[in-house]
Coordinates of C-alpha atoms and ligand atoms in Angstrom, one line a residue:
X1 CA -175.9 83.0 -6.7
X2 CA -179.6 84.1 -6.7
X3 CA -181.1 84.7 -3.6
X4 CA -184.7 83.8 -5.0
X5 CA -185.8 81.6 -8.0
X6 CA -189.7 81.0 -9.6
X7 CA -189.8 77.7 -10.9
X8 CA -192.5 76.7 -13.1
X9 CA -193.8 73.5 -12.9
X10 CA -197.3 71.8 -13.6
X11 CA -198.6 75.6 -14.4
X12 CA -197.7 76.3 -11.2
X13 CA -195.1 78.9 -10.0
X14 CA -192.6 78.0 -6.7
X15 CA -190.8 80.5 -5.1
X16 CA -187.7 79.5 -3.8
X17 CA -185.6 81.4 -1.6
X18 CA -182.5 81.2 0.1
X19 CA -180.7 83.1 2.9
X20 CA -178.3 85.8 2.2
X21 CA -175.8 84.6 5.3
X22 CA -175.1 81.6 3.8
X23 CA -176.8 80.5 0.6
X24 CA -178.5 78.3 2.8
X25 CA -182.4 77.1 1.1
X26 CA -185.1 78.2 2.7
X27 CA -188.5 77.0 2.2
X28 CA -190.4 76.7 -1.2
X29 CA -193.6 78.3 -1.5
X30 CA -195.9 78.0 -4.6
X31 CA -197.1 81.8 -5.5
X32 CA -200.8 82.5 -6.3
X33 CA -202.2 82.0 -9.3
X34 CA -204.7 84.6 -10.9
X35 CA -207.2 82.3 -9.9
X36 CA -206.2 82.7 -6.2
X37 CA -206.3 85.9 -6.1
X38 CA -209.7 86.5 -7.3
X39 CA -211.0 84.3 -4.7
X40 CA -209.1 86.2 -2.0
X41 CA -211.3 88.9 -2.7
X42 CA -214.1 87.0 -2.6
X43 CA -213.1 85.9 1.1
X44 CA -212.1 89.2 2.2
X45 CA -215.3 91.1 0.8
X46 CA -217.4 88.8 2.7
X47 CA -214.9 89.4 6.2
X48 CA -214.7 93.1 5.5
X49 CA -218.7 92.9 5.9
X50 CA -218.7 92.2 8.8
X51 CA -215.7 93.6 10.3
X52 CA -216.9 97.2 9.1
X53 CA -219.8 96.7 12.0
X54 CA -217.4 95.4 14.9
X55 CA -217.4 98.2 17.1
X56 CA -214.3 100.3 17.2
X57 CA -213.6 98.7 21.0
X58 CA -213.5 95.0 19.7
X59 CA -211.5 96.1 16.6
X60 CA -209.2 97.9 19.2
X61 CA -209.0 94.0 21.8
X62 CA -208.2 92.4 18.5
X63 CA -205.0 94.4 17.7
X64 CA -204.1 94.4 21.6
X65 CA -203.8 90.6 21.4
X66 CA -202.0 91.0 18.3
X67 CA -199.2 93.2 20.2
X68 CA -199.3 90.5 23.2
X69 CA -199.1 87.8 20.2
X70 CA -196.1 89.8 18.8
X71 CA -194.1 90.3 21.8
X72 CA -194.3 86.8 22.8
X73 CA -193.5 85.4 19.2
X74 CA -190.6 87.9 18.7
X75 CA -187.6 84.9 19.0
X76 CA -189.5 83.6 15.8
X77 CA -190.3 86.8 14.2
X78 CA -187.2 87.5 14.9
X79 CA -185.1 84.0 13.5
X80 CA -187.9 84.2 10.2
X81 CA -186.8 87.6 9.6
X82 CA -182.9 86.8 10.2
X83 CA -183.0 83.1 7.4
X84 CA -184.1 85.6 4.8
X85 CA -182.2 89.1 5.7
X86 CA -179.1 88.3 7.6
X87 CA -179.4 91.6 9.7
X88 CA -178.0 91.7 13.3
X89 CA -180.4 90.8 15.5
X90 CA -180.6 94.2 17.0
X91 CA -182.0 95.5 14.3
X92 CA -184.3 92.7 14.0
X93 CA -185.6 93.2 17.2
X94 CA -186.1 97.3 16.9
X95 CA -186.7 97.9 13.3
X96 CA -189.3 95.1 13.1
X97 CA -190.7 94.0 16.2
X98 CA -190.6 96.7 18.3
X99 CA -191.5 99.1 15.6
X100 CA -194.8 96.6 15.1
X101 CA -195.5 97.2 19.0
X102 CA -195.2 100.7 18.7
X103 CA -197.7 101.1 15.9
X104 CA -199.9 98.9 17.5
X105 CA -200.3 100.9 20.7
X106 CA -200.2 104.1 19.7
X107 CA -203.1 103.4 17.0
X108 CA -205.1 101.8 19.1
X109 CA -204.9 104.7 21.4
X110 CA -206.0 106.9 19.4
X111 CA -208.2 104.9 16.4
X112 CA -211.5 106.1 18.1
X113 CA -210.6 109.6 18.9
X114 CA -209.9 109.8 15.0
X115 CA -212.6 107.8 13.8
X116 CA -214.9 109.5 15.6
X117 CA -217.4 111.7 13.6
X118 CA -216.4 115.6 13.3
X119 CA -219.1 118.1 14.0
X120 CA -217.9 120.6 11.5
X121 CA -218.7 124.1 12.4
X122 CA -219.6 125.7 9.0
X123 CA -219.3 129.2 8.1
X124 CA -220.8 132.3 6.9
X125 CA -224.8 132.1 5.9
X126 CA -225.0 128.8 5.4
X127 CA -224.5 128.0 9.2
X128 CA -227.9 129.2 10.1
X129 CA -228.9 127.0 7.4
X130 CA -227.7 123.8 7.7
X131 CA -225.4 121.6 10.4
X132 CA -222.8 118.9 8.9
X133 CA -220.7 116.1 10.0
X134 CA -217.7 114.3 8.6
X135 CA -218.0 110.3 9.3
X136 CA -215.1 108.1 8.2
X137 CA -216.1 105.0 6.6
X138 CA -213.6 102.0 5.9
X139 CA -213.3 102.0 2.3
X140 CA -213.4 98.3 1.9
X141 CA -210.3 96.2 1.0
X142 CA -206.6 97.6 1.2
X143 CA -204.4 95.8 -0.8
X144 CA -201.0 96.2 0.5
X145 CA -197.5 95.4 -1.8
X146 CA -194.2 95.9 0.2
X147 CA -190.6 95.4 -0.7
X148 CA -188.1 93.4 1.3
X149 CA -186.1 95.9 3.2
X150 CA -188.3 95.9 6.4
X151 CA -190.0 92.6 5.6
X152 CA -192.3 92.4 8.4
X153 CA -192.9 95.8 9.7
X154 CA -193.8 97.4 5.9
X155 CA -196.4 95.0 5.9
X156 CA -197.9 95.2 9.4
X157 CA -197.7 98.7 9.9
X158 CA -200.5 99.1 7.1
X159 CA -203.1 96.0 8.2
X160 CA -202.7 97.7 11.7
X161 CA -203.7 100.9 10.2
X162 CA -206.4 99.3 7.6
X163 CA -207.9 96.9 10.3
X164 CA -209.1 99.3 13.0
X165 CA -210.4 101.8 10.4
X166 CA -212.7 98.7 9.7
X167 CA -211.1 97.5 5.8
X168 CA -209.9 94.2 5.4
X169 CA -206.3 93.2 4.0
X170 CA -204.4 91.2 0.9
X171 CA -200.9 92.2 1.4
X172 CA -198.3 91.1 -1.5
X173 CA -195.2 90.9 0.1
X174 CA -191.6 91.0 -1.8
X175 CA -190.8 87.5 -3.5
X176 CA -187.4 88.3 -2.0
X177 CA -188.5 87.8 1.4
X178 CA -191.8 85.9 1.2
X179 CA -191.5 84.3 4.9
X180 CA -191.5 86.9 6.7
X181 CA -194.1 88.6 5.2
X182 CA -196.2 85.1 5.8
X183 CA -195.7 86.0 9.5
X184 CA -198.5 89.2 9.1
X185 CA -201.2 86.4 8.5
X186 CA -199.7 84.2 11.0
X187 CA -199.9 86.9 13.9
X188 CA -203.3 87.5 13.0
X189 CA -204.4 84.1 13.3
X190 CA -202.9 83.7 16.5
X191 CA -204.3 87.0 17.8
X192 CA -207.9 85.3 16.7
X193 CA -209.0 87.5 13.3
X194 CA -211.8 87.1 11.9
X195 CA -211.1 84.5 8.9
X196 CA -209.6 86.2 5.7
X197 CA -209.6 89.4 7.3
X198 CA -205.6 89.4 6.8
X199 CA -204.9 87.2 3.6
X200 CA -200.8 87.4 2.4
X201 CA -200.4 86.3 -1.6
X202 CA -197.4 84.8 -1.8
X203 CA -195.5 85.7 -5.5
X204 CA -193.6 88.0 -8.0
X205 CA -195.0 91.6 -10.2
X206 CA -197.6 89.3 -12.0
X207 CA -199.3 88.5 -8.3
X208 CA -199.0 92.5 -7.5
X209 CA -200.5 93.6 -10.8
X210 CA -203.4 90.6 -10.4
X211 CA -204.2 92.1 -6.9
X212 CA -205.0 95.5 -8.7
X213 CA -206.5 93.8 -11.4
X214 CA -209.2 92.8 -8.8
X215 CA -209.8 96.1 -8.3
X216 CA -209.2 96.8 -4.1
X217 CA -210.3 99.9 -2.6
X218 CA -207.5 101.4 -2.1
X219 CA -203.5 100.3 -2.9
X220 CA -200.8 101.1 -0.7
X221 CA -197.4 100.4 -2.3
X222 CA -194.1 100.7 -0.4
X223 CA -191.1 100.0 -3.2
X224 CA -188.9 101.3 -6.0
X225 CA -189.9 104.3 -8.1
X226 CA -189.4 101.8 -11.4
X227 CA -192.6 99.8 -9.7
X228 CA -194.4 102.5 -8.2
X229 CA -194.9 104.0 -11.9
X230 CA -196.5 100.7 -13.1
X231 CA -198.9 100.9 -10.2
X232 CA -199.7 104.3 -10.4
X233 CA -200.6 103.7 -13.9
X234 CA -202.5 100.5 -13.7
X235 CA -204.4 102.3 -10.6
X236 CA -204.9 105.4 -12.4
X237 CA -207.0 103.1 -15.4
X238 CA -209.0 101.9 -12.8
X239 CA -209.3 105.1 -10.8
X240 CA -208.5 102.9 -7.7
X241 CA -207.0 105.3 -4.9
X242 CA -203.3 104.3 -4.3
X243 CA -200.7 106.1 -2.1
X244 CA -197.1 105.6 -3.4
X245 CA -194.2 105.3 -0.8
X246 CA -190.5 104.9 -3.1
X247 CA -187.1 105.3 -3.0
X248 CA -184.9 108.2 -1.9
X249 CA -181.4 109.6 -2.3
X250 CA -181.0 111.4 1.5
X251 CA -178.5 113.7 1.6
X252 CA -176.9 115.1 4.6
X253 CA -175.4 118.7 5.0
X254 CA -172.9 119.0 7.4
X255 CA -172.3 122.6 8.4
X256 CA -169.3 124.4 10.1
X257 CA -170.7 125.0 13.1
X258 CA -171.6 121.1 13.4
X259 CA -170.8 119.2 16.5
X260 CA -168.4 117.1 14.2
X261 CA -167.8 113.9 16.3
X262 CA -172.0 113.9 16.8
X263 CA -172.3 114.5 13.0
X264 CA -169.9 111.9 11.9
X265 CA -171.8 109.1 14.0
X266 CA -175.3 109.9 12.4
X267 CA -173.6 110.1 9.3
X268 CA -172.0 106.3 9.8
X269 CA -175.6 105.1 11.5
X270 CA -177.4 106.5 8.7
X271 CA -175.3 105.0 6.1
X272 CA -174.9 101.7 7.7
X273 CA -177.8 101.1 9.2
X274 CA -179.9 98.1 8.1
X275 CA -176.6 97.6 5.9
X276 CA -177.4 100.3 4.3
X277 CA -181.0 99.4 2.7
X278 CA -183.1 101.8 4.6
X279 CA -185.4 104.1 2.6
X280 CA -184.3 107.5 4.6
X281 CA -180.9 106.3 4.5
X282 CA -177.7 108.7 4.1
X283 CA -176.5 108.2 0.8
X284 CA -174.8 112.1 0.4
X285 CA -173.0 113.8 2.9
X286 CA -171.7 117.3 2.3
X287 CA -169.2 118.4 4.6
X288 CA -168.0 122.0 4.7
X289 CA -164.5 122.3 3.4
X290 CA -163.4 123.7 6.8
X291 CA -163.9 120.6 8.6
X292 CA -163.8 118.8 5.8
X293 CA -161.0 116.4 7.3
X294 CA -161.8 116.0 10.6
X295 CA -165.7 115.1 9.8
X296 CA -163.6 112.3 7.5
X297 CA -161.3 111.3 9.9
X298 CA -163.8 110.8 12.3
X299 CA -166.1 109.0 10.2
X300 CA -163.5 106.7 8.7
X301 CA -162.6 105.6 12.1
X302 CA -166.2 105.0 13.3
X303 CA -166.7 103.0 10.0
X304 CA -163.2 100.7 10.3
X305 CA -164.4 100.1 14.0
X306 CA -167.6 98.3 12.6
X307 CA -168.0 94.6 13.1
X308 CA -169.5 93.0 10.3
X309 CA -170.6 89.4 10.9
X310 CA -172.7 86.9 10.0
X311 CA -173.5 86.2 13.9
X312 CA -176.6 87.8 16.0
X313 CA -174.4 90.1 17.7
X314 CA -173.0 92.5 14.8
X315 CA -173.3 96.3 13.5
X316 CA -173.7 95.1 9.7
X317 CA -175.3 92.3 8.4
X318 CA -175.8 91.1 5.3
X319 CA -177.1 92.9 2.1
X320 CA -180.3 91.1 1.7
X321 CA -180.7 90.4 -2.4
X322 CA -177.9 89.7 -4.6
X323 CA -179.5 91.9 -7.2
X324 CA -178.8 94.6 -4.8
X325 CA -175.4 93.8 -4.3
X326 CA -174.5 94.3 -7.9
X327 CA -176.0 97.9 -7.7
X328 CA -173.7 98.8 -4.8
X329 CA -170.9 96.9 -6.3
X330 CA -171.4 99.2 -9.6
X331 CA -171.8 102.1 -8.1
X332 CA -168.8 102.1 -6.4
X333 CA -166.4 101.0 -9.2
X334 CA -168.7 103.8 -11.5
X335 CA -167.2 106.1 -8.6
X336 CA -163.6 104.6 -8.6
X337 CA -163.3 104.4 -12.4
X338 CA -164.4 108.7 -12.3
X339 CA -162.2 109.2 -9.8
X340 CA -163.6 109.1 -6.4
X341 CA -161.4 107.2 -3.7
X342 CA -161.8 104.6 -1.3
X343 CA -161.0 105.2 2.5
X344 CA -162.1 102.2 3.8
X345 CA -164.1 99.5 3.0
X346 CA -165.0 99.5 -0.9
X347 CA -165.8 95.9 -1.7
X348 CA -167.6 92.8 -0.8
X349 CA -166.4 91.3 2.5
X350 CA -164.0 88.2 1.4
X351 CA -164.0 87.0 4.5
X352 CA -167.8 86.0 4.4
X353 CA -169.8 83.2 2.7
X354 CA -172.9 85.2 2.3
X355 CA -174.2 88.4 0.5
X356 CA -171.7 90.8 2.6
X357 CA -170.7 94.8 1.3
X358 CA -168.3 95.6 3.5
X359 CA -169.0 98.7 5.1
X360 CA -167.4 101.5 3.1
X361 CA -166.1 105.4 3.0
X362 CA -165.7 106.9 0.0
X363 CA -164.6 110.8 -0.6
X364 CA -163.5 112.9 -4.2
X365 CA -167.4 111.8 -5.2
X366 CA -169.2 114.0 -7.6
X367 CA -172.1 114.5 -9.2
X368 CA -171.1 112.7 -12.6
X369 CA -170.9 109.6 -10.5
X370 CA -174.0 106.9 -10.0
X371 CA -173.0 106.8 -6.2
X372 CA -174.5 110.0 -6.2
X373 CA -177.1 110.2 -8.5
X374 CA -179.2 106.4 -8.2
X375 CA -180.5 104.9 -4.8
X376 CA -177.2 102.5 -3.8
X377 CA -179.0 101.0 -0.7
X378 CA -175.7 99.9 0.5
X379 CA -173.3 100.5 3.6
X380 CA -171.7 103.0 2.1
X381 CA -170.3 106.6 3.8
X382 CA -170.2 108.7 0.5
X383 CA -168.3 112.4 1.5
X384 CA -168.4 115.2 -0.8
X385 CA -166.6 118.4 0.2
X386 CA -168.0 121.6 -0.5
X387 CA -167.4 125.4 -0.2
X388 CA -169.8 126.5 1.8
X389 CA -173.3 125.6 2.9
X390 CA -175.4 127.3 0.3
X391 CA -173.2 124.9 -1.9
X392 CA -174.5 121.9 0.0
X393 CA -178.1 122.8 -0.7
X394 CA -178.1 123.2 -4.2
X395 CA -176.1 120.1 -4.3
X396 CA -179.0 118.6 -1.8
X397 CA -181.7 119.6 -3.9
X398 CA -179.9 118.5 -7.0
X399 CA -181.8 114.9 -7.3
X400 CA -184.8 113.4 -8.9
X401 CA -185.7 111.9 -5.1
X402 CA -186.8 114.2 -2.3
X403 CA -187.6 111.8 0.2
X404 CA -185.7 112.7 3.8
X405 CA -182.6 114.5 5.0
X406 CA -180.5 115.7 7.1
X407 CA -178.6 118.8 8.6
X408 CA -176.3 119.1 11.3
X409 CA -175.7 122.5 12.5
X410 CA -175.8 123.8 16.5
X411 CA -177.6 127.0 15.5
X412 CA -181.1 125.3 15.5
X413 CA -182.7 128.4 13.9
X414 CA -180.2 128.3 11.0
X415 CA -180.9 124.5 10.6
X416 CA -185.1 124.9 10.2
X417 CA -184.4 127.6 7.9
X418 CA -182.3 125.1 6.2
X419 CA -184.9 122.7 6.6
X420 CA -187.3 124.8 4.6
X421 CA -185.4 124.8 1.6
X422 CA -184.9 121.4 1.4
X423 CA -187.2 119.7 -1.1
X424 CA -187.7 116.5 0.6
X425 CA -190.7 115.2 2.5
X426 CA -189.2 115.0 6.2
X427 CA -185.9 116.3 7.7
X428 CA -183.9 115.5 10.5
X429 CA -181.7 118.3 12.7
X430 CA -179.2 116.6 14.2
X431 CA -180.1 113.2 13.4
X432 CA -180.3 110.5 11.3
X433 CA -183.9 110.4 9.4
X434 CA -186.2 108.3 10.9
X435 CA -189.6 110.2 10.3
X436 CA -190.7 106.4 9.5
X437 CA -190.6 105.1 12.8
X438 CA -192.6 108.4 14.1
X439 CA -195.8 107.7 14.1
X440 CA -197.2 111.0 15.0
X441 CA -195.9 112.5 12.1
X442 CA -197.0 111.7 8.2
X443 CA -195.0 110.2 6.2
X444 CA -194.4 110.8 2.4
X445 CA -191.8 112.1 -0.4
X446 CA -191.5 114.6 -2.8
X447 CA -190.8 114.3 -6.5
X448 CA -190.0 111.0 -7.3
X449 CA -189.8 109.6 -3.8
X450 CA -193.4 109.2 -3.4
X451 CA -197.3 110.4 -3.4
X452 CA -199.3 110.9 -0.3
X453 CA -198.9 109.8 3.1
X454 CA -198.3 107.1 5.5
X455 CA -198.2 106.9 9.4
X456 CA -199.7 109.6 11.3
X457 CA -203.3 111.0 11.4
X458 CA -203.2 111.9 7.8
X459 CA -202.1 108.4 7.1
X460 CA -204.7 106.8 8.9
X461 CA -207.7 108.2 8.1
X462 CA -206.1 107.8 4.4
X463 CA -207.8 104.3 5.1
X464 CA -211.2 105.6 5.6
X465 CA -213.3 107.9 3.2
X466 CA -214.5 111.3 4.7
X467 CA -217.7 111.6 4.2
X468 CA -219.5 114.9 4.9
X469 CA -223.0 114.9 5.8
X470 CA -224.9 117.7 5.3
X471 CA -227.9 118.0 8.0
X472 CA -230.7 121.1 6.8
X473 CA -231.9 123.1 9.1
X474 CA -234.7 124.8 7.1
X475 CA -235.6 123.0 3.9
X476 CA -233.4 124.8 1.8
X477 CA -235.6 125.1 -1.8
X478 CA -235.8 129.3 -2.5
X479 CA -238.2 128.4 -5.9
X480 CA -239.5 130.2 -7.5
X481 CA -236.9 132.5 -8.3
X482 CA -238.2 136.2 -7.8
X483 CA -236.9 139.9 -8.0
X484 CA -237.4 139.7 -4.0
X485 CA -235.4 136.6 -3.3
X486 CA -232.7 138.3 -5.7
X487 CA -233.0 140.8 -3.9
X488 CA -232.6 139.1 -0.6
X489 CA -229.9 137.6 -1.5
X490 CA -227.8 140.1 -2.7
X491 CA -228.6 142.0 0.9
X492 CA -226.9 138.9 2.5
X493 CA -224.0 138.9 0.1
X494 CA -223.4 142.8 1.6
X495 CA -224.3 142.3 5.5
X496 CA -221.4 139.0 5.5
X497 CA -219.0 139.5 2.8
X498 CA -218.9 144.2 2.5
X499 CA -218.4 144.4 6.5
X500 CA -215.5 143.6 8.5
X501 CA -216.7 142.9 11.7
X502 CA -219.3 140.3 10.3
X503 CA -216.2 138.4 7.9
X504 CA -214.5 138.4 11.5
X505 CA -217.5 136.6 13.2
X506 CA -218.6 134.5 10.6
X507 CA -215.5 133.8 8.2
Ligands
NAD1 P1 -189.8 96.8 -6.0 O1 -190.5 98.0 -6.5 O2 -189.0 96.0 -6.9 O3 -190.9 95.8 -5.4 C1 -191.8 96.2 -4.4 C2 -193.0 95.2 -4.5 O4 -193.7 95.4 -5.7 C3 -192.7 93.8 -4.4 O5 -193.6 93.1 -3.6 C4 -192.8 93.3 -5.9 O6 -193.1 92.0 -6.0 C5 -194.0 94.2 -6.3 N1 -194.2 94.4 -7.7 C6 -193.2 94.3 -8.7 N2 -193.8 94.6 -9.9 C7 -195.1 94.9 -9.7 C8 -196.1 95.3 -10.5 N3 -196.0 95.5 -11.9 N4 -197.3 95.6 -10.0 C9 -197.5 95.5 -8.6 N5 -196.5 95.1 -7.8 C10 -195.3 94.8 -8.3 O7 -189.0 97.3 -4.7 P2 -188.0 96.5 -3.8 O8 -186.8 96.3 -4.5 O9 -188.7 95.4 -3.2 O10 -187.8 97.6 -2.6 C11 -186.8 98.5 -2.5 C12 -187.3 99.9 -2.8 O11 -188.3 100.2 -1.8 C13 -186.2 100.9 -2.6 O12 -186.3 101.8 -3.6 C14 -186.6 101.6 -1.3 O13 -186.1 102.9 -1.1 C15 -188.1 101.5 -1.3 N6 -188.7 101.7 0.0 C16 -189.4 102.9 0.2 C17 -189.9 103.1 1.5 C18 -190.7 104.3 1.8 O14 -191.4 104.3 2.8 N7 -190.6 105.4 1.0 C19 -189.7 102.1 2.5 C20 -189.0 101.0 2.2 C21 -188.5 100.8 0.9

């Protein structure tokens, strides 16, 4: 049963979708044609016009509204997100709407503190020379393509980031869950934008490729590492500035000196969370061999106690695509058929109508298996046992993605050491990862979980380009070239660069 289907009809496309719970249909929607998304440029270059001259203060009311909008929409935001995800509405409510509140006031309290120009104090000679500030201009319009694992927040997070730097935004969001990524222009609306200052493009690949096709300013991409490749290379063509957020593989070292119980409930929260579809999700969990079986014990238990329902009030919900259901389903009978067991859990929940994994511990895995190789994105516990903690890096940093981990140890010095050696672009010490929902930190993989930065300063001003502006001091034309300004010269290159007091003072 397909969770979406594009119908073609009258050389138009309809997206049909349907919720994971129960099959039930949800709206049809006709996707944007090529057409549609040429003129949505034309709309949002004319709004990003003027928006880039609002004043940082009225861009700052516009997106306090939006956060009163938000909180007093959030029983719809909510029930949209629910029809197309079936997640519990706990983590509705704190992975999406509260998340979108978050952003929203800690940007706003500091967008004009970082938009602000930068004196820049330069250096050496050319400090009696000249003066020079950095300004940061909007670069014009973001277009933003998301996938449907955080259906609302992946796209609002980046308009509220694009909007107060002063861009406008076309957001693509994933045809799986097209409604709730409708909401982002909905909110805006009702918060009073400025017209086709937040446009969403409703439709497949073809209407993400089109929306680089009209070449935006800038592309941020949230997705799979398949996807992100195709956009890096259509951007790189067009030398359009992209930032590339994929998928991960987290693994999670578990060290002898652990708090075990601790360990084994971040191991269960990270696995399960968001049924398991959650970009820094656990997916590996080394445990030490000499608490090997109590960490499993523990975690089996935690993980038999979960209630999986297709009601509000549940630890795992639904997985949200049956495309991704398949993946999971493979991977663990790739795992079985090589010899890995199954503690608990280990297929689709029987006793649901809808898109349900049951939520699942598996142990004897090993690196021949796909369960620990590919992104599973499902509720799924996955223990390897090793000899010792050295062991568990190598077997960490053995993956093509190097997106988050995590490492439970109670000598905190030992764990940032371990930290260090992890290639991966955030860890956690005694936690699950969530560097996402942080937003004073950047965000970003390594190797094949990503390119650049979201969230944080570095993220933000990722929106704006930094332009320096050199002011002169003394008009700064030494022609015509002579044996005496050679000469002076080279007596300036001695007095700052051959003394060490003056590369002190003036470095
Ligand atoms: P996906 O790559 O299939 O789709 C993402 C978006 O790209 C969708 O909107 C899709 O329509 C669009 N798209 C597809 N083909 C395109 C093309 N040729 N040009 C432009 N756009 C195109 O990913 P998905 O299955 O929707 O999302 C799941 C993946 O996202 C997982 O791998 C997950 O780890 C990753 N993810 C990463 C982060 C992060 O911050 N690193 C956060 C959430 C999800």
């Amino acid at each position: 049963m397909a969770i979406f289907t594009i119908k073609n009809t009258d050389n138009k496309k309809i997206l049909c979708t349907q919720s994971p719970k129960n099959f039930a249909p949800l709206n049809e929607i006709e996707c944007a044609t090529k057409e549609d998304v040429a003129n949505a440029f034309i709309r949002a270059r004319e709004a990003q016009s003027e928006w880039k001259h609002v004043p940082i203060q009225k861009r700052i009311e516009l997106l306090e509204r939006l956060a009163t909008i938000i909180s007093q929409q959030k029983e719809r935001i909510i029930d949209v997100v629910i029809s197309e995800t079936g997640k519990p509405k706990q983590e509705a409510l704190s992975m999406e709407v509260y998340s979108a509140l978050d952003s929203i006031v800690f940007y706003c309290k500091r967008a004009k503190k970082w938009l602000a120009d930068e004196s820049i104090k330069l250096h050496g000679p050319m400090r009696f020379l000249k003066k020079c500030k950095v300004i940061y201009k909007p670069r014009g319009i973001i277009g933003i393509i998301t996938p449907w694992n955080g259906p609302f927040i992946l796209s609002i997070n980046p308009v509220i980031q694009c909007l107060l730097s002063g861009n406008a935004a076309i957001v693509k969001p994933s045809e799986v869950t097209p409604l709730s990524g409708q909401l982002v222009e909905e909110m805006f609306v009702l918060a009073g934008a400025p017209k086709n200052l937040v446009q969403v493009l409703i439709g497949d690949g073809e209407v993400g490729e089109a929306l680089i096709t009209n070449k935006p300013d800038k592309i941020s991409f949230t997705g799979s590492v398949a996807t992100g490749r195709k956009v890096a290379e259509q951007c790189g063509r067009l030398l359009i500035p992209f930032s590339l957020e994929l998928g991960g593989k987290d693994a999670m070292v578990v060290c002898e000196d652990s708090n075990i119980k601790e360990a084994a409930q971040g191991a269960v929260m990270g696995s399960c969370m968001n049924a398991g579809q959650y970009c820094c999700g656990t997916e590996r969990i080394y445990v030490t061999e000499s608490i090997y079986d109590e960490f499993v014990e523990e975690a089996t238990n935690i993980t038999a106690s979960l209630n999986q329902s297709d009601q509000d009030i549940a630890d795992v919900g639904a997985t949200f695509w049956d495309k991704q259901l398949d993946i999971i389903d493979d991977h663990v009978k790739d795992a079985v058929a090589k010899g890995a067991k199954i503690l608990v859990g280990g297929s689709k929940n029987p006793s649901l109508k809808g898109l349900y994994y049951l939520p699942t511990v598996i142990v004897d895995v090993d690196h021949s298996m796909k369960i620990m190789q590919e992104e599973t994105f499902g509720p799924i516990v996955c223990i390897m046992k090793v000899k010792d903690e050295e062991e568990a890096m190598r077997l960490a940093n053995d993956s093509k993605y190097g997106l988050n981990g995590n490492i439970w140890t109670q000598n905190l010095n030992k764990g940032l050491a371990m930290a260090r050696s992890l290639d991966t672009g955030a860890c956690s010490i005694n936690d699950m990862a969530m560097s996402y929902g942080l937003n004073e930190v950047p965000f970003g993989g390594l190797k094949e979980s990503g390119l650049g930065f979201v969230n944080g300063k570095e993220g933000f001003r990722s929106y704006c380009h930094a332009m320096p502006v050199v002011i002169g001091k003394k008009p700064s034309s030494i022609y015509p070239y002579t044996q005496k300004s050679y000469h002076q010269l080279e007596q300036a290159i001695k007095l700052f660069f051959d003394n060490k007091l003056f590369r002190k003072l003036f470095g």
